[in-house]
Coordinates of C-alpha atoms in Angstrom, one line a residue:
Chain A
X1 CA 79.1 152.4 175.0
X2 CA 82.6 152.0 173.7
X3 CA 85.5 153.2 173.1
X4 CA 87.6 151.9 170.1
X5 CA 91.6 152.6 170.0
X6 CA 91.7 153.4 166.3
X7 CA 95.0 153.1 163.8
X8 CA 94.5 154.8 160.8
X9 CA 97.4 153.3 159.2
X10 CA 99.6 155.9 157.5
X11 CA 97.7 158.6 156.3
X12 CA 96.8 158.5 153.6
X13 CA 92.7 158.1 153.3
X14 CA 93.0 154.7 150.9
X15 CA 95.2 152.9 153.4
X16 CA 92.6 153.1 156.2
X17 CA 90.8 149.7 157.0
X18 CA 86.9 149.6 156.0
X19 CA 87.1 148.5 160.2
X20 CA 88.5 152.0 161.1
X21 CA 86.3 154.1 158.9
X22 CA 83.1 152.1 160.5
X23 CA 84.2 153.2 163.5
X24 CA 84.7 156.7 163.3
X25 CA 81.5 156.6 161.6
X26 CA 80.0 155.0 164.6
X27 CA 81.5 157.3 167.5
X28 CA 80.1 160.4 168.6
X29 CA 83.4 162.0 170.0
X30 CA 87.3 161.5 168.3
X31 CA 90.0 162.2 170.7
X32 CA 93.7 162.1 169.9
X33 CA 96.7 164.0 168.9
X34 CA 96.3 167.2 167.4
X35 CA 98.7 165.9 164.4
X36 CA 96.9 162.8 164.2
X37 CA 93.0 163.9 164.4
X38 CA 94.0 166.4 161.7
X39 CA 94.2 163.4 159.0
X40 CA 90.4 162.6 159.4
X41 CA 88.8 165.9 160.6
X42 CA 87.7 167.0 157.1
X43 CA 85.7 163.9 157.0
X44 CA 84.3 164.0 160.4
X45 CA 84.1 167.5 161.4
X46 CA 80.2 167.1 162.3
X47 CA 81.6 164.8 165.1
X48 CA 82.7 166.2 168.4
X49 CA 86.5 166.2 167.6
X50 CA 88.8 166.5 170.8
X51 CA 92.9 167.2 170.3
X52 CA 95.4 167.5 172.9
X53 CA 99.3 168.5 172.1
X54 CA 102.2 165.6 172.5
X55 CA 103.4 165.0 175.7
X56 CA 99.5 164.9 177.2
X57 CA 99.0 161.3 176.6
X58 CA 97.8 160.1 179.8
X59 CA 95.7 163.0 179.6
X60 CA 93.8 162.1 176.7
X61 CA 93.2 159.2 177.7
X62 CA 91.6 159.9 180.7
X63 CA 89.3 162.7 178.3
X64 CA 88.5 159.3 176.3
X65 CA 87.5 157.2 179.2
X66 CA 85.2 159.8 180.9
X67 CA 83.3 160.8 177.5
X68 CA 82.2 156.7 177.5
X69 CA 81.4 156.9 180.9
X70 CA 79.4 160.3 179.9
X71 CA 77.3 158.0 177.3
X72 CA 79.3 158.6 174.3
X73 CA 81.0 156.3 171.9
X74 CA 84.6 157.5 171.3
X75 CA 87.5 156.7 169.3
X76 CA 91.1 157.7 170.5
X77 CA 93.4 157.3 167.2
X78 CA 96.5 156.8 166.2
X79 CA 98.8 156.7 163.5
X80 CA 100.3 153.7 162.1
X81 CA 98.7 150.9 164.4
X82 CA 96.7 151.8 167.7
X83 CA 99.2 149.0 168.9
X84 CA 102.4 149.5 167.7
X85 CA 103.8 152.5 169.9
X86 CA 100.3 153.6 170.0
X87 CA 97.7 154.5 172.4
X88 CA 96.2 151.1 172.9
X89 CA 98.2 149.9 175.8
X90 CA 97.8 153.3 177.5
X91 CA 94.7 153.6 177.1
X92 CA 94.2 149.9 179.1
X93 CA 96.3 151.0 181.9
X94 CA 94.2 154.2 182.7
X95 CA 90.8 153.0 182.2
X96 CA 92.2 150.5 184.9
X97 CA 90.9 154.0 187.4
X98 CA 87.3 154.4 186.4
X99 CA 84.6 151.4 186.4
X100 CA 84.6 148.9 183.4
X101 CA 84.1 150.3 180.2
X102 CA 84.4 148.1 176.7
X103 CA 87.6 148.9 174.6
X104 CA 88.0 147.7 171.4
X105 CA 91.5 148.3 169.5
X106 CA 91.0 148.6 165.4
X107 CA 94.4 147.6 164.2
X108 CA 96.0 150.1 161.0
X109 CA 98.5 149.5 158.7
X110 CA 102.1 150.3 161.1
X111 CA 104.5 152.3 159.4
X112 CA 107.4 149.5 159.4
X113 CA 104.7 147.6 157.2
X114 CA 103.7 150.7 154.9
X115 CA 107.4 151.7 154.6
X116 CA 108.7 148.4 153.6
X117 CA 105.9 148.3 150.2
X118 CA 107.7 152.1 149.3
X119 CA 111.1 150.2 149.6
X120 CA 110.3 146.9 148.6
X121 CA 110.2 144.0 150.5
X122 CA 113.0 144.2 153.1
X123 CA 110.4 142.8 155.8
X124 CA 110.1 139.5 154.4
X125 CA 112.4 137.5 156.9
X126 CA 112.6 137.8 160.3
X127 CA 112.7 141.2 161.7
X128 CA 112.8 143.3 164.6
X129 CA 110.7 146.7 165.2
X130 CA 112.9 149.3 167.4
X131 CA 111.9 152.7 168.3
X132 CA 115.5 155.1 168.8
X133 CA 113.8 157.3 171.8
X134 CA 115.1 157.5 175.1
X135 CA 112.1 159.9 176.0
X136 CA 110.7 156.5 177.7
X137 CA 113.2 153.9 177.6
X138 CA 116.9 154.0 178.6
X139 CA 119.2 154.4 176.1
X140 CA 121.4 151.3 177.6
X141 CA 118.6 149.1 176.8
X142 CA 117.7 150.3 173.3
X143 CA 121.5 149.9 172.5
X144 CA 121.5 146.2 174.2
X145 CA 118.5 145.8 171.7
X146 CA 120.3 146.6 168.5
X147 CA 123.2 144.7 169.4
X148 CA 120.8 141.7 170.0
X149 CA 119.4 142.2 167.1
X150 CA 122.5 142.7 164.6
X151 CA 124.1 139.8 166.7
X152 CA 120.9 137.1 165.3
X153 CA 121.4 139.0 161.7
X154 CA 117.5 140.4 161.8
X155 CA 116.2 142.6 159.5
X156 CA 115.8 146.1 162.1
X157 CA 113.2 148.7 161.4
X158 CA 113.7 151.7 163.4
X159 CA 111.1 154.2 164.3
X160 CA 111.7 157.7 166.1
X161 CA 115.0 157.6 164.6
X162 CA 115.9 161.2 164.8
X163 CA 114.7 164.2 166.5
X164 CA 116.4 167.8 167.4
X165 CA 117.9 167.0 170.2
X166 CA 118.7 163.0 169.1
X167 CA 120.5 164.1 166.0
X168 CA 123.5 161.5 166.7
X169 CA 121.4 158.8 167.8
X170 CA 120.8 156.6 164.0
X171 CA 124.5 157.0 164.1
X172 CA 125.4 155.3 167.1
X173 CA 122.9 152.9 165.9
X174 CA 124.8 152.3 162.7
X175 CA 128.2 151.6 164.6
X176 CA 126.6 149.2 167.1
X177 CA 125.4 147.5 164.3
X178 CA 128.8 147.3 162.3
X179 CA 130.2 145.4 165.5
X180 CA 128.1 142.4 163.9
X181 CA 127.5 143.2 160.3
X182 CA 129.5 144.6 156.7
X183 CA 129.4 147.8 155.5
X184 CA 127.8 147.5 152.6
X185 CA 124.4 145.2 154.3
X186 CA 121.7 147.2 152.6
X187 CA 119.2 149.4 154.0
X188 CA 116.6 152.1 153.0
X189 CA 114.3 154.4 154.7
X190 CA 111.3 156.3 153.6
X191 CA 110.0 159.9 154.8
X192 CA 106.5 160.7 154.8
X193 CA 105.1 157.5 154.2
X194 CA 101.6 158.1 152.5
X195 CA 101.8 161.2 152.7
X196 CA 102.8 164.4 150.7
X197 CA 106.9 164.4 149.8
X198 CA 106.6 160.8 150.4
X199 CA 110.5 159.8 149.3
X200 CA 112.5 156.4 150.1
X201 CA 115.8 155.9 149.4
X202 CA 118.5 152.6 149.4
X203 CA 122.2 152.8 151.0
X204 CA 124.6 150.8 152.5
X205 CA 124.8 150.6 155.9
X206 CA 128.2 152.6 156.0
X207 CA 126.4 155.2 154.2
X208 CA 123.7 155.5 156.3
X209 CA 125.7 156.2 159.5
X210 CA 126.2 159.4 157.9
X211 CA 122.8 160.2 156.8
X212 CA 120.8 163.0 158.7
X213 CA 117.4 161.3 158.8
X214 CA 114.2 163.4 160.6
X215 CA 111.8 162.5 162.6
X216 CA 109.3 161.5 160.4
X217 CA 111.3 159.1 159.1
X218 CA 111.1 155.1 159.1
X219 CA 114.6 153.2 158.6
X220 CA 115.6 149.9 157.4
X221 CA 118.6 147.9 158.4
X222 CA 118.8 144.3 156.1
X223 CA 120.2 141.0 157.1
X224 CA 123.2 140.1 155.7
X225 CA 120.9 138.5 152.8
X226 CA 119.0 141.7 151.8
X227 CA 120.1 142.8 148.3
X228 CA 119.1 145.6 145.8
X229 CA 116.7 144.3 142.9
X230 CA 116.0 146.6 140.1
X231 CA 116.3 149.7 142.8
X232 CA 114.4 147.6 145.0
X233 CA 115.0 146.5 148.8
X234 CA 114.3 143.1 149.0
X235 CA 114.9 140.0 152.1
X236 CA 114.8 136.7 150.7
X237 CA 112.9 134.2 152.4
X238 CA 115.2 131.4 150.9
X239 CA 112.8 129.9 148.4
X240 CA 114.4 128.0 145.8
X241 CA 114.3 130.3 142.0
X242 CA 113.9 128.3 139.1
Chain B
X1 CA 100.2 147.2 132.7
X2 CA 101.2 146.7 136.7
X3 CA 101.9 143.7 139.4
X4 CA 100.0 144.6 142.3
X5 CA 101.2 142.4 145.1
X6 CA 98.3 142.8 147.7
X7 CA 98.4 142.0 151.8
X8 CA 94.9 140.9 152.8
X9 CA 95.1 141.4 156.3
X10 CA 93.7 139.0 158.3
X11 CA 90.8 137.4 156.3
X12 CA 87.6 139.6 156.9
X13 CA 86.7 141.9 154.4
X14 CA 86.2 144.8 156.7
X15 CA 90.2 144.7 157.2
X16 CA 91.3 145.3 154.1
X17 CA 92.3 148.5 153.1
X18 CA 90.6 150.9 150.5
X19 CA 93.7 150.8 148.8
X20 CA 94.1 147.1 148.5
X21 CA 90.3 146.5 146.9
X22 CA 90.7 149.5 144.9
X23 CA 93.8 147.7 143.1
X24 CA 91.8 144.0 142.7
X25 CA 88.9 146.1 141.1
X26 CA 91.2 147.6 139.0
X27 CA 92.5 143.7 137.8
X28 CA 92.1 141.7 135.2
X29 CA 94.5 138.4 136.9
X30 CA 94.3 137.5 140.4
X31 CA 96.9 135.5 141.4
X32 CA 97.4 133.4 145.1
X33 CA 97.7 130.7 147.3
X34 CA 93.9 128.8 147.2
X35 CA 93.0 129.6 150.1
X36 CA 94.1 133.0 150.1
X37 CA 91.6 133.7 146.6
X38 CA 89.5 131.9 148.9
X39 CA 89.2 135.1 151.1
X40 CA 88.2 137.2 147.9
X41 CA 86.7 134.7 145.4
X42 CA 82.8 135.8 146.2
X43 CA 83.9 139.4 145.3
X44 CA 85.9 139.1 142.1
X45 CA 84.5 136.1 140.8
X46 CA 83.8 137.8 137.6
X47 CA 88.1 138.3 137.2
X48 CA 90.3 135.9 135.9
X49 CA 91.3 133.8 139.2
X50 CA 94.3 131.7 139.2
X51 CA 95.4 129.5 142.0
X52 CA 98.2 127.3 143.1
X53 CA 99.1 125.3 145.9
X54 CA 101.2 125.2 148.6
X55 CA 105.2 124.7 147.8
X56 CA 104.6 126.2 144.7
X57 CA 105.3 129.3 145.3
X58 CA 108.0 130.5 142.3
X59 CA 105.7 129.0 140.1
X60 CA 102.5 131.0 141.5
X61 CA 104.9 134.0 140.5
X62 CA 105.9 133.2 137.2
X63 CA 102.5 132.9 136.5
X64 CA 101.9 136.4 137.5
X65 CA 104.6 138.1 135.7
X66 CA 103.7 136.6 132.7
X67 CA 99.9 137.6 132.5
X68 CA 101.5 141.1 132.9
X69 CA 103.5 140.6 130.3
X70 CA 100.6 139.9 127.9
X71 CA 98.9 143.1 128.6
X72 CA 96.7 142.1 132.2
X73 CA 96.6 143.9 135.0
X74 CA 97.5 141.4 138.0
X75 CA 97.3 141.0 141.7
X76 CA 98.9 138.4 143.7
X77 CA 97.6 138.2 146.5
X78 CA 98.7 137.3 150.3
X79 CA 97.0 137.1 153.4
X80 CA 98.5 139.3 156.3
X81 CA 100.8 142.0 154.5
X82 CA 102.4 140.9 151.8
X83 CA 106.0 142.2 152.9
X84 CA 106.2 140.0 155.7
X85 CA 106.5 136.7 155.0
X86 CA 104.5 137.0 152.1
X87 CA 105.1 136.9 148.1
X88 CA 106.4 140.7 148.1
X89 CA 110.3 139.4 147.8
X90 CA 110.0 136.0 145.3
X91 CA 107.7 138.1 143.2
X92 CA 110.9 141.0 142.6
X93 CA 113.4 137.9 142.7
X94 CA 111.5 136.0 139.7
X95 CA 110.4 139.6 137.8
X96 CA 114.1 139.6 137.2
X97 CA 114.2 136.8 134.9
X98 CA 111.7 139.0 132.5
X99 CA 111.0 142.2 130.7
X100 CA 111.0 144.6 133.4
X101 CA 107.4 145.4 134.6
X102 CA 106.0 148.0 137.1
X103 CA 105.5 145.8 141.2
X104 CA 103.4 147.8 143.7
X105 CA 103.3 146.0 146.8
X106 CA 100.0 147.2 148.9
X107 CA 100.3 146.5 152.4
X108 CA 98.0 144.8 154.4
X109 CA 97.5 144.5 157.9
X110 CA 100.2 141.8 159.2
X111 CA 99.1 139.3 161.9
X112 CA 101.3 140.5 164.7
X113 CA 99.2 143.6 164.4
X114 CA 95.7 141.9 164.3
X115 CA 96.3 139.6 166.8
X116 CA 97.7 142.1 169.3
X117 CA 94.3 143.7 169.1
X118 CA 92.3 140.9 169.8
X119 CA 94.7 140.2 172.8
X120 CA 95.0 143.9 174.2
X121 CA 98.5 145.6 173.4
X122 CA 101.5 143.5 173.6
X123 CA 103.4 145.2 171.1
X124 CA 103.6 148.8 172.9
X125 CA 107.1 148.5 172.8
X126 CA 110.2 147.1 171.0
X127 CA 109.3 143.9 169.5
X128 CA 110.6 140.9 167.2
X129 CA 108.8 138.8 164.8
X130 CA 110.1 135.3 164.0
X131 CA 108.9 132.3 161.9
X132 CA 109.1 129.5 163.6
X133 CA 108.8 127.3 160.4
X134 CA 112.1 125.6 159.4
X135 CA 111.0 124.6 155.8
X136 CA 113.5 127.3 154.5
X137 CA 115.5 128.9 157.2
X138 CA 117.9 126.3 159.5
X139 CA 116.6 125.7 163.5
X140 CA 119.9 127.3 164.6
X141 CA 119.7 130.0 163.0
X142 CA 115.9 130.2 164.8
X143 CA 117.0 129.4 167.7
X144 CA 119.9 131.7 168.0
X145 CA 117.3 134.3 167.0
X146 CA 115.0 133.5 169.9
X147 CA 117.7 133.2 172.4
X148 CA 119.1 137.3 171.5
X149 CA 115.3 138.2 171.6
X150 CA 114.8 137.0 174.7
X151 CA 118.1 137.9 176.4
X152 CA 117.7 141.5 174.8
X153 CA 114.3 141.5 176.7
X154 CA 112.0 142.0 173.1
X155 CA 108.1 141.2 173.0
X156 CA 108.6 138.3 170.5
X157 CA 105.7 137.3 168.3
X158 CA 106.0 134.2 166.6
X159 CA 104.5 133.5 163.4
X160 CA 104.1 129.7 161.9
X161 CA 104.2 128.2 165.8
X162 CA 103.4 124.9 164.5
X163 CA 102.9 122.0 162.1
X164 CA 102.0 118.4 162.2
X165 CA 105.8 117.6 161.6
X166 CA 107.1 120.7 164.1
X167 CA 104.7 119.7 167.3
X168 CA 107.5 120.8 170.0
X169 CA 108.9 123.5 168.3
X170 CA 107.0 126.2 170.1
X171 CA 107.8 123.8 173.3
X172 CA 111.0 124.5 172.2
X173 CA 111.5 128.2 172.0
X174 CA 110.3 128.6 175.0
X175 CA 112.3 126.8 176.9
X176 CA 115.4 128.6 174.9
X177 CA 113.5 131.8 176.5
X178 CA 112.8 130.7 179.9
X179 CA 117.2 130.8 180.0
X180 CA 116.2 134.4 180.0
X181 CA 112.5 135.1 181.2
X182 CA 110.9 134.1 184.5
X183 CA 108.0 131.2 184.3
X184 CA 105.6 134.2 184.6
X185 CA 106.3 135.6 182.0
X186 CA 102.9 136.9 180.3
X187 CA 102.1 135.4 177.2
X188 CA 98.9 134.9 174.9
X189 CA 98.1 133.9 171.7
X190 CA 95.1 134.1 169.3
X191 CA 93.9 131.5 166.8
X192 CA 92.2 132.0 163.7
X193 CA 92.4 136.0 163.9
X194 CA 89.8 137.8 161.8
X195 CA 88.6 134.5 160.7
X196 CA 85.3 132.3 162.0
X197 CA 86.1 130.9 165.1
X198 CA 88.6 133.5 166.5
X199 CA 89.7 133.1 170.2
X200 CA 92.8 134.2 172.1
X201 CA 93.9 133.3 175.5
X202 CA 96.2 134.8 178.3
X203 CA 98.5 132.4 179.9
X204 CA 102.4 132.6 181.3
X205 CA 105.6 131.2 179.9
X206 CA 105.7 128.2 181.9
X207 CA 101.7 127.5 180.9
X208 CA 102.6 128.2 177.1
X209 CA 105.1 125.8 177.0
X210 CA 103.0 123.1 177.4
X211 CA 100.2 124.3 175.6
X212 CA 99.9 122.6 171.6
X213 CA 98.6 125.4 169.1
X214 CA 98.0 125.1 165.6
X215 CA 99.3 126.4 162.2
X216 CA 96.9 128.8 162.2
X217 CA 97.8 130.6 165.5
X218 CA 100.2 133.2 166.3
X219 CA 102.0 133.6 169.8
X220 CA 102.9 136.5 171.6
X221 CA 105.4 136.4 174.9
X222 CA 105.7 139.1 176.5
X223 CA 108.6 141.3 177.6
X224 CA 109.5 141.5 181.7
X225 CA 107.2 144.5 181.7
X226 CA 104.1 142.8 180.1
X227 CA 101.3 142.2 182.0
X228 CA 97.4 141.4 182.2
X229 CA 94.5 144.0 182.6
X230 CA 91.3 143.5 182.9
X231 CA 91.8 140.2 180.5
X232 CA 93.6 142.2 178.2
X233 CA 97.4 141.5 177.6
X234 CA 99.8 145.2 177.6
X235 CA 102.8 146.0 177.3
X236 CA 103.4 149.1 179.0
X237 CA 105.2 152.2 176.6
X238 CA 106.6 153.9 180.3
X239 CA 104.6 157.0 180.5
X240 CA 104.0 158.3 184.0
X241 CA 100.4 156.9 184.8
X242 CA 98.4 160.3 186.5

């Protein structure tokens, strides 16, 4: 019996790997959260479908682990990639408890990869993947991190960049960031990515410092050779144009 | 008539998504690197398939924009995602010369993501991706890179590791990282991901220095939180383990 550590990419159906859907086919339970299970339970409602609300993480893993150990092929899932801020690690650490069961993680499409097609093609040259929450991390470090990261001139996607009680937090991002680079270094972010209301937008860095972005919202920050094509966001990779 | 420029993933079939065969069916033109229409030839052999080299990249996209301009739908196509490192960005940079046309970039999924799944979870948390080819971006510029990844404590995934003319380059990076990272460092890397013959393997800093890989591997080192479980590389997110 397995368990597979599922990322079903976005959310929309279409950007699911053939991988993931074989698996969810396969599995006899589907545990994750509520939010996330809610994107596939029209298509697997015969299966038993297990939800817990944000914050229970260890928790459903442990639910996971135990319905193997009961006989059952599961899935956890996550959005985006199982891997990227996802399940995948957690889910290693608690079956750590219980005697050996197999894990297999099914990667998805990640939203800094599904973001950057809305916007362009920002990630084309190095880059660095950043999530703005402190929930888990201290903020001293995540600011050390973006200073790094503005410092080497990387492309910087940030996830989690907002919440309610973050609102200030992109911002302070912003003015770490213009220790390093211009004003007007281009950036973008998208809301909703493959989803309804799906929207991305392009600004300037300066602009951006004073944009309210929420939650469910991916954001771009280019090197200093990312440029607007044609309302496009776009990182050279330095080929020669002829 | 549309550009669809179309990530891949890793090679097998089963990780593409819905979305990304849905838009070759739809094409009259498929466009790539050889060994990229390699990965699809068997399925759309009945299209029009059009290949170039290696180095000849601008021309591959030329190529493309034209066939749309005489009424084809086209693909090109990429293996990984097409957004990172991929033909995403040359494609918009050349489409400029022409009439404008409609580019839709489809993402695929980008090795950093499918080899973190064969390895585990190394990229729980913040990460950074970095080419380590110098064809078109200077060393100092990589190695200043590496250095403000390591020092800012990153999981850093390295793309391009190696070539028959850039043997100690991966020797080199991490000895730019060990100014920064203890020897134990956990680090792993997997070869030929999604592909015959795929293997990965768990080693630390100081074993991965002196370890040769190939062009078609990518490397993962770890952040000072990263460890091994069960065989099984993860980074830990932070959440209180119950």
């Amino acid at each position: 019996m397995k368990l597979y550590v599922v990322g079903l990419g976005p959310g929309a159906w279409d950007q699911m790997t053939k991988q993931a859907v074989d698996a969810l086919e396969e599995c006899d339970v589907i545990t994750g959260y509520e939010i996330y299970v809610d994107l596939i339970r029209e298509r697997f409602q015969h299966k038993n479908l297990i939800t817990t609300p944000m914050k229970k993480e260890a928790e459903r893993c442990h639910i996971a682990v135990k319905e193997v150990l009961k006989g059952q092929t599961a899935a956890m899932v996550c959005s985006g990639d199982a891997g990227v801020y996802g399940m995948a690690g957690l889910v290693y650490e608690i079956a750590q408890q219980y005697d050996p069961i197999e894990i297999v993680v099914i990667p998805g499409i990640t939203a800094a990869c599904s973001g950057a097609a809305v916007l362009g093609a920002p990630l084309i040259h190095d880059f660095v993947v950043i999530s703005l929450s402190d929930l888990l991390t201290p903020w001293s470090l995540i600011e050390k991190r973006i200073a790094c990261a503005a410092m080497a001139d990387f492309v910087i996607c940030f996830y989690n960049p907002s919440s309610i009680k973050r609102k200030d937090y992109l911002k302070n991002a912003c003015e770490i960031i213009l220790n390093y680079q211009k004003e007007s270094t281009m950036c973008g972010f998208v809301k909703n990515i493959g989803r309804t209301g799906e929207t991305g937008r392009i600004l300037t860095l300066d602009e951006l410092k004073d944009t309210q972005v929420d939650m469910f919202t991916t954001v771009y920050v280019g090197n200093s050779k990312t440029r607007e094509i044609d309302g496009k966001l776009v990182t050279p990779r330095g080929y020669t144009i002829t």
